[in-house]
mmCIF file of C-alpha atoms in Angstrom:
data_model
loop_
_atom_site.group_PDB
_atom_site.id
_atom_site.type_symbol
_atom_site.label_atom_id
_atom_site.label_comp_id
_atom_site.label_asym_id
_atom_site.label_seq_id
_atom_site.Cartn_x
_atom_site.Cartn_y
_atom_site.Cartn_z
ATOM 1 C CA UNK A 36 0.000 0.000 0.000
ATOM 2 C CA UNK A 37 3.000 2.626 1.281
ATOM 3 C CA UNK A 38 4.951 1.355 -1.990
ATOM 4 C CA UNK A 39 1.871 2.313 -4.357
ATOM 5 C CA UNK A 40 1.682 5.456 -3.053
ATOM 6 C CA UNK A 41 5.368 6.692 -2.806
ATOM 7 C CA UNK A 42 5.894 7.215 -7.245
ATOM 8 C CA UNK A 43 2.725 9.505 -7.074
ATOM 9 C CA UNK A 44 4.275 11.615 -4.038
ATOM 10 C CA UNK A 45 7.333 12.175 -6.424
ATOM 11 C CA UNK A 46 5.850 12.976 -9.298
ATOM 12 C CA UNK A 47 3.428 15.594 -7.400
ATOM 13 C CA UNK A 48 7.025 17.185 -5.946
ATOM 14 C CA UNK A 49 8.302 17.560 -9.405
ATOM 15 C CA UNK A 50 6.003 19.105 -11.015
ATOM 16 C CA UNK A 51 5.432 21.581 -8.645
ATOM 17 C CA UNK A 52 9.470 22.534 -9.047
ATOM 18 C CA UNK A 53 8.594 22.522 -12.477
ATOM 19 C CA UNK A 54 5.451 25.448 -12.604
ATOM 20 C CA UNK A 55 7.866 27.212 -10.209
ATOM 21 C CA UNK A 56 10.830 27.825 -12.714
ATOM 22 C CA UNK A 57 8.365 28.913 -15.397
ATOM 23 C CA UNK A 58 7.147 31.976 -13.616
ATOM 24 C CA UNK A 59 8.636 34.812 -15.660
ATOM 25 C CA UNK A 60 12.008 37.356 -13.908
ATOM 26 C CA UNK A 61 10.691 40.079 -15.695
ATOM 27 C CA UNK A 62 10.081 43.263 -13.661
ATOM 28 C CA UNK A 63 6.320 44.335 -13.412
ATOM 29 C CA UNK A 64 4.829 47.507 -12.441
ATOM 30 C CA UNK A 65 1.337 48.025 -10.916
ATOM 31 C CA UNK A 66 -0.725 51.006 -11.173
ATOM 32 C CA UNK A 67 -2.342 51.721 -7.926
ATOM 33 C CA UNK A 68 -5.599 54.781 -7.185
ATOM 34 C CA UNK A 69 -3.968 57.967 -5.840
ATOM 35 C CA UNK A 70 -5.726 59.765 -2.490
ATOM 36 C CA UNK A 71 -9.007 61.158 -3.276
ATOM 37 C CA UNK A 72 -8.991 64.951 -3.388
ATOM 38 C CA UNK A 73 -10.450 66.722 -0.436
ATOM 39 C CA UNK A 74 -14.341 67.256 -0.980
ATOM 40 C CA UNK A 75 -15.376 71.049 -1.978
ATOM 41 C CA UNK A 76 -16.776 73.414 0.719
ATOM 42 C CA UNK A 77 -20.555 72.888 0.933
ATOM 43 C CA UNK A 78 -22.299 76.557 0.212
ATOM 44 C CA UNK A 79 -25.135 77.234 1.669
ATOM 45 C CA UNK A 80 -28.503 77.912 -0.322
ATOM 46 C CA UNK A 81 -28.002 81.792 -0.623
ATOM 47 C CA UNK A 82 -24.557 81.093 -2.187
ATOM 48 C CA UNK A 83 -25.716 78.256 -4.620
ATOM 49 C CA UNK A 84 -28.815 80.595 -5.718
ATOM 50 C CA UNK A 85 -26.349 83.573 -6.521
ATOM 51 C CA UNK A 86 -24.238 81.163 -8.111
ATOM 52 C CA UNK A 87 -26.911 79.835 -10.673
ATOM 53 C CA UNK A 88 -27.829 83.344 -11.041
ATOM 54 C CA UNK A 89 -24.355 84.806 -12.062
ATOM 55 C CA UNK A 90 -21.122 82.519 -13.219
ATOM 56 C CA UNK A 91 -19.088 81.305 -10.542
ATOM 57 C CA UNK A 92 -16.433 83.590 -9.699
ATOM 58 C CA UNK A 93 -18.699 87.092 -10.761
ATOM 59 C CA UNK A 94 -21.334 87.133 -8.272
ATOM 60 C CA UNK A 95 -21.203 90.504 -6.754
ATOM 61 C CA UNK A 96 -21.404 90.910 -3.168
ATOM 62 C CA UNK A 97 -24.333 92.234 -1.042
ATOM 63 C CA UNK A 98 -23.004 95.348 -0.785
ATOM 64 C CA UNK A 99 -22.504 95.836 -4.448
ATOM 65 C CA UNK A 100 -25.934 94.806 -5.623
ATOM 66 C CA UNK A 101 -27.598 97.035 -2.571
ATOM 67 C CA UNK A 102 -25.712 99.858 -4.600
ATOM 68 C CA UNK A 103 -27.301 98.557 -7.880
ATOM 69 C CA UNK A 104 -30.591 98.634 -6.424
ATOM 70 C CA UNK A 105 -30.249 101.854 -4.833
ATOM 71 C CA UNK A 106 -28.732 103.698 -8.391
ATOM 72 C CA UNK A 107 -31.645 101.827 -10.199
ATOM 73 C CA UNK A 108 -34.470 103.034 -8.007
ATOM 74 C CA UNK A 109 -33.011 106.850 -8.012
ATOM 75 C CA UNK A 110 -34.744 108.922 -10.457
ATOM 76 C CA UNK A 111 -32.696 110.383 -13.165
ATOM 77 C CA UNK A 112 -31.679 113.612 -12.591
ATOM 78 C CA UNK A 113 -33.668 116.849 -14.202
ATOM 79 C CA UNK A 114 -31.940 117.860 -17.543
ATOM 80 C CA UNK A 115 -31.391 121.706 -17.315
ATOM 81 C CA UNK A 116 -32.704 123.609 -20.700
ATOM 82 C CA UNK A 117 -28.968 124.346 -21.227
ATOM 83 C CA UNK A 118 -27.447 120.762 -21.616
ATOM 84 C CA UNK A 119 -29.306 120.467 -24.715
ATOM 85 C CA UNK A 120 -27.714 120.485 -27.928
ATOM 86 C CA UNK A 121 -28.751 123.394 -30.338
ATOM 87 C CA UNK A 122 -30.403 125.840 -26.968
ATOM 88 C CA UNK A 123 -30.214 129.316 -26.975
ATOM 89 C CA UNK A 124 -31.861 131.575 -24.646
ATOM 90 C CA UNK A 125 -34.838 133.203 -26.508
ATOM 91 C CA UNK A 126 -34.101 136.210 -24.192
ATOM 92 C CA UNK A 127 -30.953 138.454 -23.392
ATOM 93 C CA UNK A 128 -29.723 140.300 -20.143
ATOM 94 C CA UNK A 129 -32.275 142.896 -20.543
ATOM 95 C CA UNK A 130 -35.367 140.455 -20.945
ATOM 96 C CA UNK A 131 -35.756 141.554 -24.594
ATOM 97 C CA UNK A 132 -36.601 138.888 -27.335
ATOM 98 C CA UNK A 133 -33.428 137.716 -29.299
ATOM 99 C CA UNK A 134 -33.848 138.880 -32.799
ATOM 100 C CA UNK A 135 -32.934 136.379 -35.526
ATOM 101 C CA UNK A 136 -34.346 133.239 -33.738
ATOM 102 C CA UNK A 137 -37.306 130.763 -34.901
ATOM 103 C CA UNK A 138 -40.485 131.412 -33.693
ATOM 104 C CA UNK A 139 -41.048 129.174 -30.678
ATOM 105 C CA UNK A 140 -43.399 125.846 -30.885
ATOM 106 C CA UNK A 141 -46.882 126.166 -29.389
ATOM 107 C CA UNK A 142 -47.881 125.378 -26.190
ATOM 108 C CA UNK A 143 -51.054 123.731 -25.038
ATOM 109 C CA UNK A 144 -52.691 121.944 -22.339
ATOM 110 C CA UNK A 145 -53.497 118.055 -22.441
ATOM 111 C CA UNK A 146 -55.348 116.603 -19.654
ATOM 112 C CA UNK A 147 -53.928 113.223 -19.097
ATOM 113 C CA UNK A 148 -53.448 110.885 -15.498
ATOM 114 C CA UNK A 149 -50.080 111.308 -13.847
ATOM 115 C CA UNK A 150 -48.980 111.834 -10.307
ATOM 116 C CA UNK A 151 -48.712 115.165 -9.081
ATOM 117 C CA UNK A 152 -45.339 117.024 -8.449
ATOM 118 C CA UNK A 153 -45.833 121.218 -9.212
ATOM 119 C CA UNK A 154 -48.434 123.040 -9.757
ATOM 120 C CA UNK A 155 -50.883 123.471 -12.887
ATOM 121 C CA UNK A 156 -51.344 126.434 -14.652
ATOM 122 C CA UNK A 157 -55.469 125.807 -15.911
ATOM 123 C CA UNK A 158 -57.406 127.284 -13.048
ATOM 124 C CA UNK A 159 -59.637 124.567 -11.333
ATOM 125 C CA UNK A 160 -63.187 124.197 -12.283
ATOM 126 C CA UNK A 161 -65.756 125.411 -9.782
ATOM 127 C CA UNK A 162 -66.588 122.799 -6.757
ATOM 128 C CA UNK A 163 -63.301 120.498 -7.464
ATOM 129 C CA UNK A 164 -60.826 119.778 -5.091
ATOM 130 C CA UNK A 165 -57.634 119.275 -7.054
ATOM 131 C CA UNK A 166 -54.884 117.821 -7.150
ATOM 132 C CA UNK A 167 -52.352 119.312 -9.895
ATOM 133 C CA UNK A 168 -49.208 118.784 -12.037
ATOM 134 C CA UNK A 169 -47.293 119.824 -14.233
ATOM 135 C CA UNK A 170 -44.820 117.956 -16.526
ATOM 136 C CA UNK A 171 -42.629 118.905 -18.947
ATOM 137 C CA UNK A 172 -41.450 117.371 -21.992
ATOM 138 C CA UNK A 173 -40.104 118.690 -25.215
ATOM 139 C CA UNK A 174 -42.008 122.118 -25.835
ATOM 140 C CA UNK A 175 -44.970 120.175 -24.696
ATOM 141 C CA UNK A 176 -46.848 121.670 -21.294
ATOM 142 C CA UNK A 177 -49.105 119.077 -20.131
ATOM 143 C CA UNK A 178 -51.591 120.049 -17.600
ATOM 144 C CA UNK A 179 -52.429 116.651 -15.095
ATOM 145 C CA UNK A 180 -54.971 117.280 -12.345
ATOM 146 C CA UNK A 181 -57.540 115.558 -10.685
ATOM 147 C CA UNK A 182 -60.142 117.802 -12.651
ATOM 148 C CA UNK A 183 -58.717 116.423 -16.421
ATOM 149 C CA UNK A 184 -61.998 114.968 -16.870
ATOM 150 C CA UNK A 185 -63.898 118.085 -16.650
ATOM 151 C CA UNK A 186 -62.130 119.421 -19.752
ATOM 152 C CA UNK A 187 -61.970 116.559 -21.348
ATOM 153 C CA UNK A 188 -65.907 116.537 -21.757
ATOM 154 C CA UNK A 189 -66.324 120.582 -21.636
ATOM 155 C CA UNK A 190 -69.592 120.020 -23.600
ATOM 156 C CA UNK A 191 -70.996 118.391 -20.363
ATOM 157 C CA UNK A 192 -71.889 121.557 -18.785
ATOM 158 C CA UNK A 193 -75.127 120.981 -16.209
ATOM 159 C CA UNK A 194 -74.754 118.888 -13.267
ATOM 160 C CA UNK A 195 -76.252 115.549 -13.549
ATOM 161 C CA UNK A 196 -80.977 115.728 -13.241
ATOM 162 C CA UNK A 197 -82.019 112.585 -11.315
ATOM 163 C CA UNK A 198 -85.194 113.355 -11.620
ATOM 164 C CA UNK A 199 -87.397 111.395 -14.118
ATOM 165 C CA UNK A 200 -89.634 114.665 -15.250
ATOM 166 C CA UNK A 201 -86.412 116.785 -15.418
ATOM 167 C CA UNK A 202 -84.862 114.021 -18.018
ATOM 168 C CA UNK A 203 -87.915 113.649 -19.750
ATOM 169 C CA UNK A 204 -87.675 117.094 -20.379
ATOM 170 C CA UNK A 205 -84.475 117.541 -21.337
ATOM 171 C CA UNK A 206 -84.428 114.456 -23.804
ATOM 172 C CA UNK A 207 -87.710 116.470 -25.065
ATOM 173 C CA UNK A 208 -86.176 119.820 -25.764
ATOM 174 C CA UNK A 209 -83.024 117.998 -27.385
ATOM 175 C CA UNK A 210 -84.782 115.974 -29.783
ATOM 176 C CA UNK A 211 -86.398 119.229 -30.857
ATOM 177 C CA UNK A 212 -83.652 121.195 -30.885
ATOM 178 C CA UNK A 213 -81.403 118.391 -33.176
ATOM 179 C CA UNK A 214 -84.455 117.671 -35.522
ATOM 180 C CA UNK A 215 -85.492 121.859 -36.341
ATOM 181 C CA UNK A 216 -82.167 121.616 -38.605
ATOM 182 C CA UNK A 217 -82.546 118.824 -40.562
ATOM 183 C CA UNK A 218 -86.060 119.741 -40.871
ATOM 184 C CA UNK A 219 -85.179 123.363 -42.873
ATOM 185 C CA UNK A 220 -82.355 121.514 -44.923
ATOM 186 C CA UNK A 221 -79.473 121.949 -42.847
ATOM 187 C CA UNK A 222 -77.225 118.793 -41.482
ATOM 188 C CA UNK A 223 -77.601 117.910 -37.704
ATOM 189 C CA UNK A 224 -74.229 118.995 -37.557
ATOM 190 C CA UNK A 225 -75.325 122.934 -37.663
ATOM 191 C CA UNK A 226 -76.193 122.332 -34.237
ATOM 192 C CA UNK A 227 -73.947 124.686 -32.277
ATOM 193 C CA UNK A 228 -75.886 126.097 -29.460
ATOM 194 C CA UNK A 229 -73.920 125.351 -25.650
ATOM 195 C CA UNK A 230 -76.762 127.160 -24.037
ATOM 196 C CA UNK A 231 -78.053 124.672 -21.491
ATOM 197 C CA UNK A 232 -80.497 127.250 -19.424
ATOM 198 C CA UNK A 233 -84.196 127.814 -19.272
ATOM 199 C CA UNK A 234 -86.293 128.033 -22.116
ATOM 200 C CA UNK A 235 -89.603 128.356 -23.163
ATOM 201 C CA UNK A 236 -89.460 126.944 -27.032
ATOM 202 C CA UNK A 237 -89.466 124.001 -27.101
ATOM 203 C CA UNK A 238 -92.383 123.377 -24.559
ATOM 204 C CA UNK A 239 -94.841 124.423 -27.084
ATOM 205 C CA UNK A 240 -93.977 122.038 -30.098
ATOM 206 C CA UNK A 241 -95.534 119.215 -30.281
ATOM 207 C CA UNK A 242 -94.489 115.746 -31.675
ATOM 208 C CA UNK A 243 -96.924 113.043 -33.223
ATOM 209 C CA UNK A 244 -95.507 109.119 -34.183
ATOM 210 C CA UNK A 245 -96.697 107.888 -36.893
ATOM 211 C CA UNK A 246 -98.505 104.411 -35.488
ATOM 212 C CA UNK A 247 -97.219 102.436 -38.449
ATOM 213 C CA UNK A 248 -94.086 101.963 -36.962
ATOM 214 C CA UNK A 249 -92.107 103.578 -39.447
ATOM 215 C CA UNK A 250 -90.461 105.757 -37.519
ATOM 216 C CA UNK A 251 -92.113 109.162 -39.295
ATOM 217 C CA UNK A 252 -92.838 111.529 -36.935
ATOM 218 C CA UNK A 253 -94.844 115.298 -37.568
ATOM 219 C CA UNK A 254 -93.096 118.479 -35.939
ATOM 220 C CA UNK A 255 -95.982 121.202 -34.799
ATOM 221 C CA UNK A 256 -94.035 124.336 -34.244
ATOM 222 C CA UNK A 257 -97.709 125.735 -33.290
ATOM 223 C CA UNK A 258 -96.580 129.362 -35.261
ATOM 224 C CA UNK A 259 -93.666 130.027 -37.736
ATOM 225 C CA UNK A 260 -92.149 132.627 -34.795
ATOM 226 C CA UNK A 261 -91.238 129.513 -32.597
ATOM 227 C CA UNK A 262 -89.597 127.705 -35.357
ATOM 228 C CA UNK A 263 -87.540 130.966 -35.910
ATOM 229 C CA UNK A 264 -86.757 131.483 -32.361
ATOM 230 C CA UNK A 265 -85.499 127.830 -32.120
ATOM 231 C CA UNK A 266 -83.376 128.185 -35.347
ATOM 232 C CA UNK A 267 -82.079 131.686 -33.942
ATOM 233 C CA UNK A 268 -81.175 129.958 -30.454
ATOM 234 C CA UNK A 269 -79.439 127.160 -32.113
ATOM 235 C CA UNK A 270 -77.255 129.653 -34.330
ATOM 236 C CA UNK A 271 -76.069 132.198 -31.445
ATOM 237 C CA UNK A 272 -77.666 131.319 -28.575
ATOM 238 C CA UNK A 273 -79.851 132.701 -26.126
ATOM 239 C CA UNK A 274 -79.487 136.016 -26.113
ATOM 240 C CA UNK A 275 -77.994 137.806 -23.164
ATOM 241 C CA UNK A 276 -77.974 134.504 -21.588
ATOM 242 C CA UNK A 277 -74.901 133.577 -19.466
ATOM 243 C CA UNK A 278 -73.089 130.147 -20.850
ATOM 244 C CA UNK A 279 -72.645 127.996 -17.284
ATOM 245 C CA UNK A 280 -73.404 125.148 -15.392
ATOM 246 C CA UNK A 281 -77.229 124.991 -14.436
ATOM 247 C CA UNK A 282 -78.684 122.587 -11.825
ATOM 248 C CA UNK A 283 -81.799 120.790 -12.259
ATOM 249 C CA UNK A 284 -83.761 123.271 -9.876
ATOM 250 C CA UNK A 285 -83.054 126.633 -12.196
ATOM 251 C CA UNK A 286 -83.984 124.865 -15.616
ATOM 252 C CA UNK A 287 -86.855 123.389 -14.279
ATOM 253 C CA UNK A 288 -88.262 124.929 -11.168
ATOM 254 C CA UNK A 289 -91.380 123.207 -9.173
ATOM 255 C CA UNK A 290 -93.400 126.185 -9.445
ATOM 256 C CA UNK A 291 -93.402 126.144 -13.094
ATOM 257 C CA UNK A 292 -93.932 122.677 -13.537
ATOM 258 C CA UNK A 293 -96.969 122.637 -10.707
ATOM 259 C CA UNK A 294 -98.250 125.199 -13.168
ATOM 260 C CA UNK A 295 -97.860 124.149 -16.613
ATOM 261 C CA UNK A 296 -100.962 123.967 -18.895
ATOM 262 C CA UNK A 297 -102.527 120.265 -19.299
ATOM 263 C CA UNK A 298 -101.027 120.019 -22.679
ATOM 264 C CA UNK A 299 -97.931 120.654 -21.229
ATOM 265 C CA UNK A 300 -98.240 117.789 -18.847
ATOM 266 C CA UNK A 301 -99.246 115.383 -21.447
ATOM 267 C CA UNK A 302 -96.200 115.394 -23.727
ATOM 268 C CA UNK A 303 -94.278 115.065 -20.195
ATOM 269 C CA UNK A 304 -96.434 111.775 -19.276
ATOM 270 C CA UNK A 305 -95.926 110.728 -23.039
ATOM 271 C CA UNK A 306 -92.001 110.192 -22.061
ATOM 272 C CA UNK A 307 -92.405 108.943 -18.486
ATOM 273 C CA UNK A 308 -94.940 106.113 -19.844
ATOM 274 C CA UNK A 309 -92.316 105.192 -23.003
ATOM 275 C CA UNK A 310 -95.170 106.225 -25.597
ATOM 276 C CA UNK A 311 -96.251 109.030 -27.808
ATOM 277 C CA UNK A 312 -93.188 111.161 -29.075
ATOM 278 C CA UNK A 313 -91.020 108.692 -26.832
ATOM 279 C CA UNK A 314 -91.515 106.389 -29.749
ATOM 280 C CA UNK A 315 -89.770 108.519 -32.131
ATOM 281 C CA UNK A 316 -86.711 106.573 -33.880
ATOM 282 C CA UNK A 317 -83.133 107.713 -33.922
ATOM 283 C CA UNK A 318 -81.368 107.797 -37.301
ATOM 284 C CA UNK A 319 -78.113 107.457 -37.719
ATOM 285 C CA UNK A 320 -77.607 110.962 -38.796
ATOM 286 C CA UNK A 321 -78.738 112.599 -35.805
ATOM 287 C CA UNK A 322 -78.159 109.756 -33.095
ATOM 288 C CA UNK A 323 -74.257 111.707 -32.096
ATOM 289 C CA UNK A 324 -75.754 115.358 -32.577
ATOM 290 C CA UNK A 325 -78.627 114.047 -30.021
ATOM 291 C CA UNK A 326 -76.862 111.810 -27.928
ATOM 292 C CA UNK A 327 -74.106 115.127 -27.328
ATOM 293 C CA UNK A 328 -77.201 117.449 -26.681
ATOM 294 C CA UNK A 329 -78.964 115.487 -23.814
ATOM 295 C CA UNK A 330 -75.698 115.061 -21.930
ATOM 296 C CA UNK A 331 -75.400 118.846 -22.317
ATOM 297 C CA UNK A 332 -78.590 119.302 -20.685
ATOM 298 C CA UNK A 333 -79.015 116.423 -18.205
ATOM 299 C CA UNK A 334 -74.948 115.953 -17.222
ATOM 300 C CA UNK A 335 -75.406 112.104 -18.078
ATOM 301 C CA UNK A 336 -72.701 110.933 -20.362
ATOM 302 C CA UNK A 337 -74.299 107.758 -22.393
ATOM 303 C CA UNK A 338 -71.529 105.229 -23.265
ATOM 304 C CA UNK A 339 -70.682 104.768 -26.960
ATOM 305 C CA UNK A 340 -71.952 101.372 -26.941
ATOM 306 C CA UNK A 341 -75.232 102.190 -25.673
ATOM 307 C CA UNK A 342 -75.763 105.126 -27.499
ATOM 308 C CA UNK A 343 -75.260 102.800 -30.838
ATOM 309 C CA UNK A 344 -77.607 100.527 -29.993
ATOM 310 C CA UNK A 345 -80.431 103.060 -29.184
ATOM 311 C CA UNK A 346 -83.263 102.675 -31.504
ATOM 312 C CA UNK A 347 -86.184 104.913 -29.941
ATOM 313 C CA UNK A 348 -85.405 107.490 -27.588
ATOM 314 C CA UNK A 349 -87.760 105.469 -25.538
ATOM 315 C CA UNK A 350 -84.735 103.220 -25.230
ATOM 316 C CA UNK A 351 -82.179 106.631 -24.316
ATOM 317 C CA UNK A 352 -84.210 107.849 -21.298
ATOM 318 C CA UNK A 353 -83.985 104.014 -20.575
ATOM 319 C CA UNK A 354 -80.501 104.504 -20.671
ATOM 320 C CA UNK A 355 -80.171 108.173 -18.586
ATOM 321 C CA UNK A 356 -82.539 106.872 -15.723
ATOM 322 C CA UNK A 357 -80.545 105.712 -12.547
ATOM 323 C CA UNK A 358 -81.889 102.665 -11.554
ATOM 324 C CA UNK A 359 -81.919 101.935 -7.908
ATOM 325 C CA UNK A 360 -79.129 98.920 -7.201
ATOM 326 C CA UNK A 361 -81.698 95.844 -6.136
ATOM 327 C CA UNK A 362 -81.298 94.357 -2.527
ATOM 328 C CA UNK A 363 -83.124 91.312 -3.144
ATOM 329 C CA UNK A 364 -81.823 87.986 -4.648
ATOM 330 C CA UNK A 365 -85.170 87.617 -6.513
ATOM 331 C CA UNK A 366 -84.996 91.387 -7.745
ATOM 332 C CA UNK A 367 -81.765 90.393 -9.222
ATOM 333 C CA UNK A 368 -82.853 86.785 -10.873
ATOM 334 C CA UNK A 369 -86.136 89.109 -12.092
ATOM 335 C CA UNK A 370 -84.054 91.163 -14.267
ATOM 336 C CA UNK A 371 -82.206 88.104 -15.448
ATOM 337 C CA UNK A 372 -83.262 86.096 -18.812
ATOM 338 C CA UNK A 373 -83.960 83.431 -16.682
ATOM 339 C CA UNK A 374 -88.032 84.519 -15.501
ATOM 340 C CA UNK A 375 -88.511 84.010 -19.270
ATOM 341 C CA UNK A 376 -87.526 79.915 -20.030
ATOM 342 C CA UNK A 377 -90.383 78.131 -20.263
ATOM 343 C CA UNK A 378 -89.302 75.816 -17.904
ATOM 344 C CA UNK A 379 -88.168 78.180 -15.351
ATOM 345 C CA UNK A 380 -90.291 80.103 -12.411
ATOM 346 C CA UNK A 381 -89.143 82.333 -9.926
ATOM 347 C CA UNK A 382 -90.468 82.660 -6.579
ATOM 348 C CA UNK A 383 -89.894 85.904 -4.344
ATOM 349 C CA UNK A 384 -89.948 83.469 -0.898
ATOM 350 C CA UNK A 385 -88.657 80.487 -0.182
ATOM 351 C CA UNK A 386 -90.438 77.527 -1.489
ATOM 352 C CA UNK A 387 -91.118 74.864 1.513
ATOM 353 C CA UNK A 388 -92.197 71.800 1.624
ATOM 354 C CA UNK A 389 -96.010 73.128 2.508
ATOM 355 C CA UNK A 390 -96.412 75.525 -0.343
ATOM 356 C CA UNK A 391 -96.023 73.033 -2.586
ATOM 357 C CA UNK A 392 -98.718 70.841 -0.664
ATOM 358 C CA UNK A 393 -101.064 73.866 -1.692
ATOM 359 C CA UNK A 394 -100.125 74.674 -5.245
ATOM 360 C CA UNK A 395 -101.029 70.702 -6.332
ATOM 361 C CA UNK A 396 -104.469 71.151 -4.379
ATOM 362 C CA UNK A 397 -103.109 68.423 -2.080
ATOM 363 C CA UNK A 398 -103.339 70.180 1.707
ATOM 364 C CA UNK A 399 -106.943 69.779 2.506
ATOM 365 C CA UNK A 400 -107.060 66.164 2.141
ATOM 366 C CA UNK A 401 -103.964 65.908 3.682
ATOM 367 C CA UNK A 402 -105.041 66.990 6.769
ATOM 368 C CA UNK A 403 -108.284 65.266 6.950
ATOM 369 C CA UNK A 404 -107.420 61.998 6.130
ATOM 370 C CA UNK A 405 -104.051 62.253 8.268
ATOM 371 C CA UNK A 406 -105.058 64.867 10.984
ATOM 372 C CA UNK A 407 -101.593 66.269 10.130
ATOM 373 C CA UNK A 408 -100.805 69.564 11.054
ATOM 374 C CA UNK A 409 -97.597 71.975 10.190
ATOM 375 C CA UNK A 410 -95.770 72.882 12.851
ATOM 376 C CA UNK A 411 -95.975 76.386 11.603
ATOM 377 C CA UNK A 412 -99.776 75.962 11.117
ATOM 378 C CA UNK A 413 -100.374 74.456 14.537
ATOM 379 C CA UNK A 414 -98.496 77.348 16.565
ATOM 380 C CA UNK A 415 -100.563 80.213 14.860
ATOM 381 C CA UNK A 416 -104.031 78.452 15.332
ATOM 382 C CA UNK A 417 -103.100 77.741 18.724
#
């Protein structure tokens, strides 16, 4: 057994001696990781937001950008008359015009909307409280104050009638006054009159619609004098009459409407029922000559959109009445589309369970066969 094994223990020593002389005696070199480099500084948020905001390396410091803001939010300083190119002083040392020199551009006032800083130079209107500027741009004055709306609608002289009769009348005397031209052959344009005061013209002419619905209506000056009178008025104006703002107590004072004549009255009643010479159509030539005179005389400034889409002047008094703002949810839904679906019906209380026990006929033999009694019901018979 010992003697089988001993050839195989020799043979397993030499070839180990032989795999250990055919490792190579070359040199060999082995390329080993260097030290990791040290880990950059952790910023904090402020610093990593500034950094995606500027490149690394530019971001200015706090002070520096507080100086940006502060230069940014300065307003630039005035330029003086003399730091432009080309100025020369239109007068000398003795305050006498420079001869030789171009006649100077015209100045004029434009009411726009920008915050105040010196005064303005176009008195106030009468009851404003203002608040004025003046600015300056190239040979431009422009006049900015609180009362730039005033001027911008000059035409809109009276202060504002409330009253239904006052408007009436006004819309009245208008119509008249915008129709006498283009009834004697002259365009509604001719119109010129700013005369916004009492009168006693066009009270006496009366107006008759057509009932066809064609829109023609019949002018009765009552005497050729009053049709004069109203085209003299329209051309210069009342005369010795003062131009100004009238309330709705001087053009129309009680006494003289608590005294009219009953004919009077009736064209009046005519425009507060919609009917009669309220009826009369608005054409397209006259609808801007008319809309312009009744805010004249009433203060009320129609919108452009509404004043294009007027048809009668049933539909402008419509449009100059001031409607009292409705309190109630149903007063609201009332004047709302909705009242007219078919399938749709409005109630101006709450609908309960009961009341609709009554409309279907159903309560009384309810509470007979039942002995059923609201609780409502039972505490007021009680």
């Amino acid at each position: 057994m010992y003697r089988a094994a001993a050839p195989r223990l020799a043979s397993a020593v030499r070839g180990a001696h032989a795999h250990a002389r055919a490792v190579p005696t070359t040199r060999r070199l082995y390329a080993t990781k260097g030290a990791a480099p040290p880990p950059p500084p952790k910023l904090s948020f402020t610093e990593r937001l500034r950094n995606k905001l500027w490149r690394p390396g530019a971001v200015p410091q706090p002070e520096e950008a507080d100086q940006q803001l502060a230069a940014a939010a300065a307003p630039p300083a005035a330029r003086k008359p003399s730091d432009i190119p080309g100025y020369v002083e239109a007068l000398d040392a003795r305050d006498l015009p420079v001869v030789g020199l171009d006649p100077a551009l015209e100045e004029w006032d434009v009411p726009v909307y920008v915050s105040p800083s010196l005064p303005c130079p176009v008195p106030p209107p009468p009851n404003f409280n203002c608040s004025l500027s003046l600015s300056l741009p190239v040979c431009v004055y422009v006049c900015v104050c609180a009362h730039a709306d005033y001027y911008h609608h000059s035409f809109i002289t009276n202060t504002k009638f409330t009253s239904p009769s006052a408007l009436v009348r006004a819309v009245h005397r208008a119509v008249i006054e915008v129709h006498t031209p283009l009834l004697n052959g002259l365009p509604a344009s001719a119109f010129s009159s700013r005369y916004t005061g009492p009168e006693q013209l066009t009270p006496r002419v009366r107006i008759t619609v057509s009932s066809s619905g064609g829109g023609d209506a019949v002018f009765d000056f009552r005497s050729p004098e009053v049709e004069q009178d109203i085209l003299a008025t329209l051309e210069g104006g009342a005369e010795g009459a003062e131009v100004r703002a009238y309330s709705e107590e001087e053009v129309y004072p009680a006494e003289q409407q608590q005294g009219e004549e009953e004919e009077q009255a009736e064209w009046v009643v005519e425009g507060l029922e919609r009917r009669g010479w309220a009826a009369l159509g608005v054409k397209e030539e006259v609808r801007f000559a008319l809309v312009k005179r009744v805010a004249q005389l009433t203060g009320v400034r129609v919108l452009d959109a509404e004043a294009g889409a007027v048809k009668t002047v049933a539909e402008l008094l419509e449009h100059l009445e001031t409607k009292p703002k409705p309190k109630k949810l149903f007063e609201i839904i009332a004047q709302t589309p909705l009242p007219d679906l078919p399938n749709v019906k409005v109630y101006e209380t709450r609908l309960r369970p009961w009341d609709k026990e009554r409309m279907i006929g159903r309560e009384r033999p309810f509470e007979k066969v039942v002995e059923f009694k609201y609780p409502f019901e039972a505490r007021d018979r009680k």
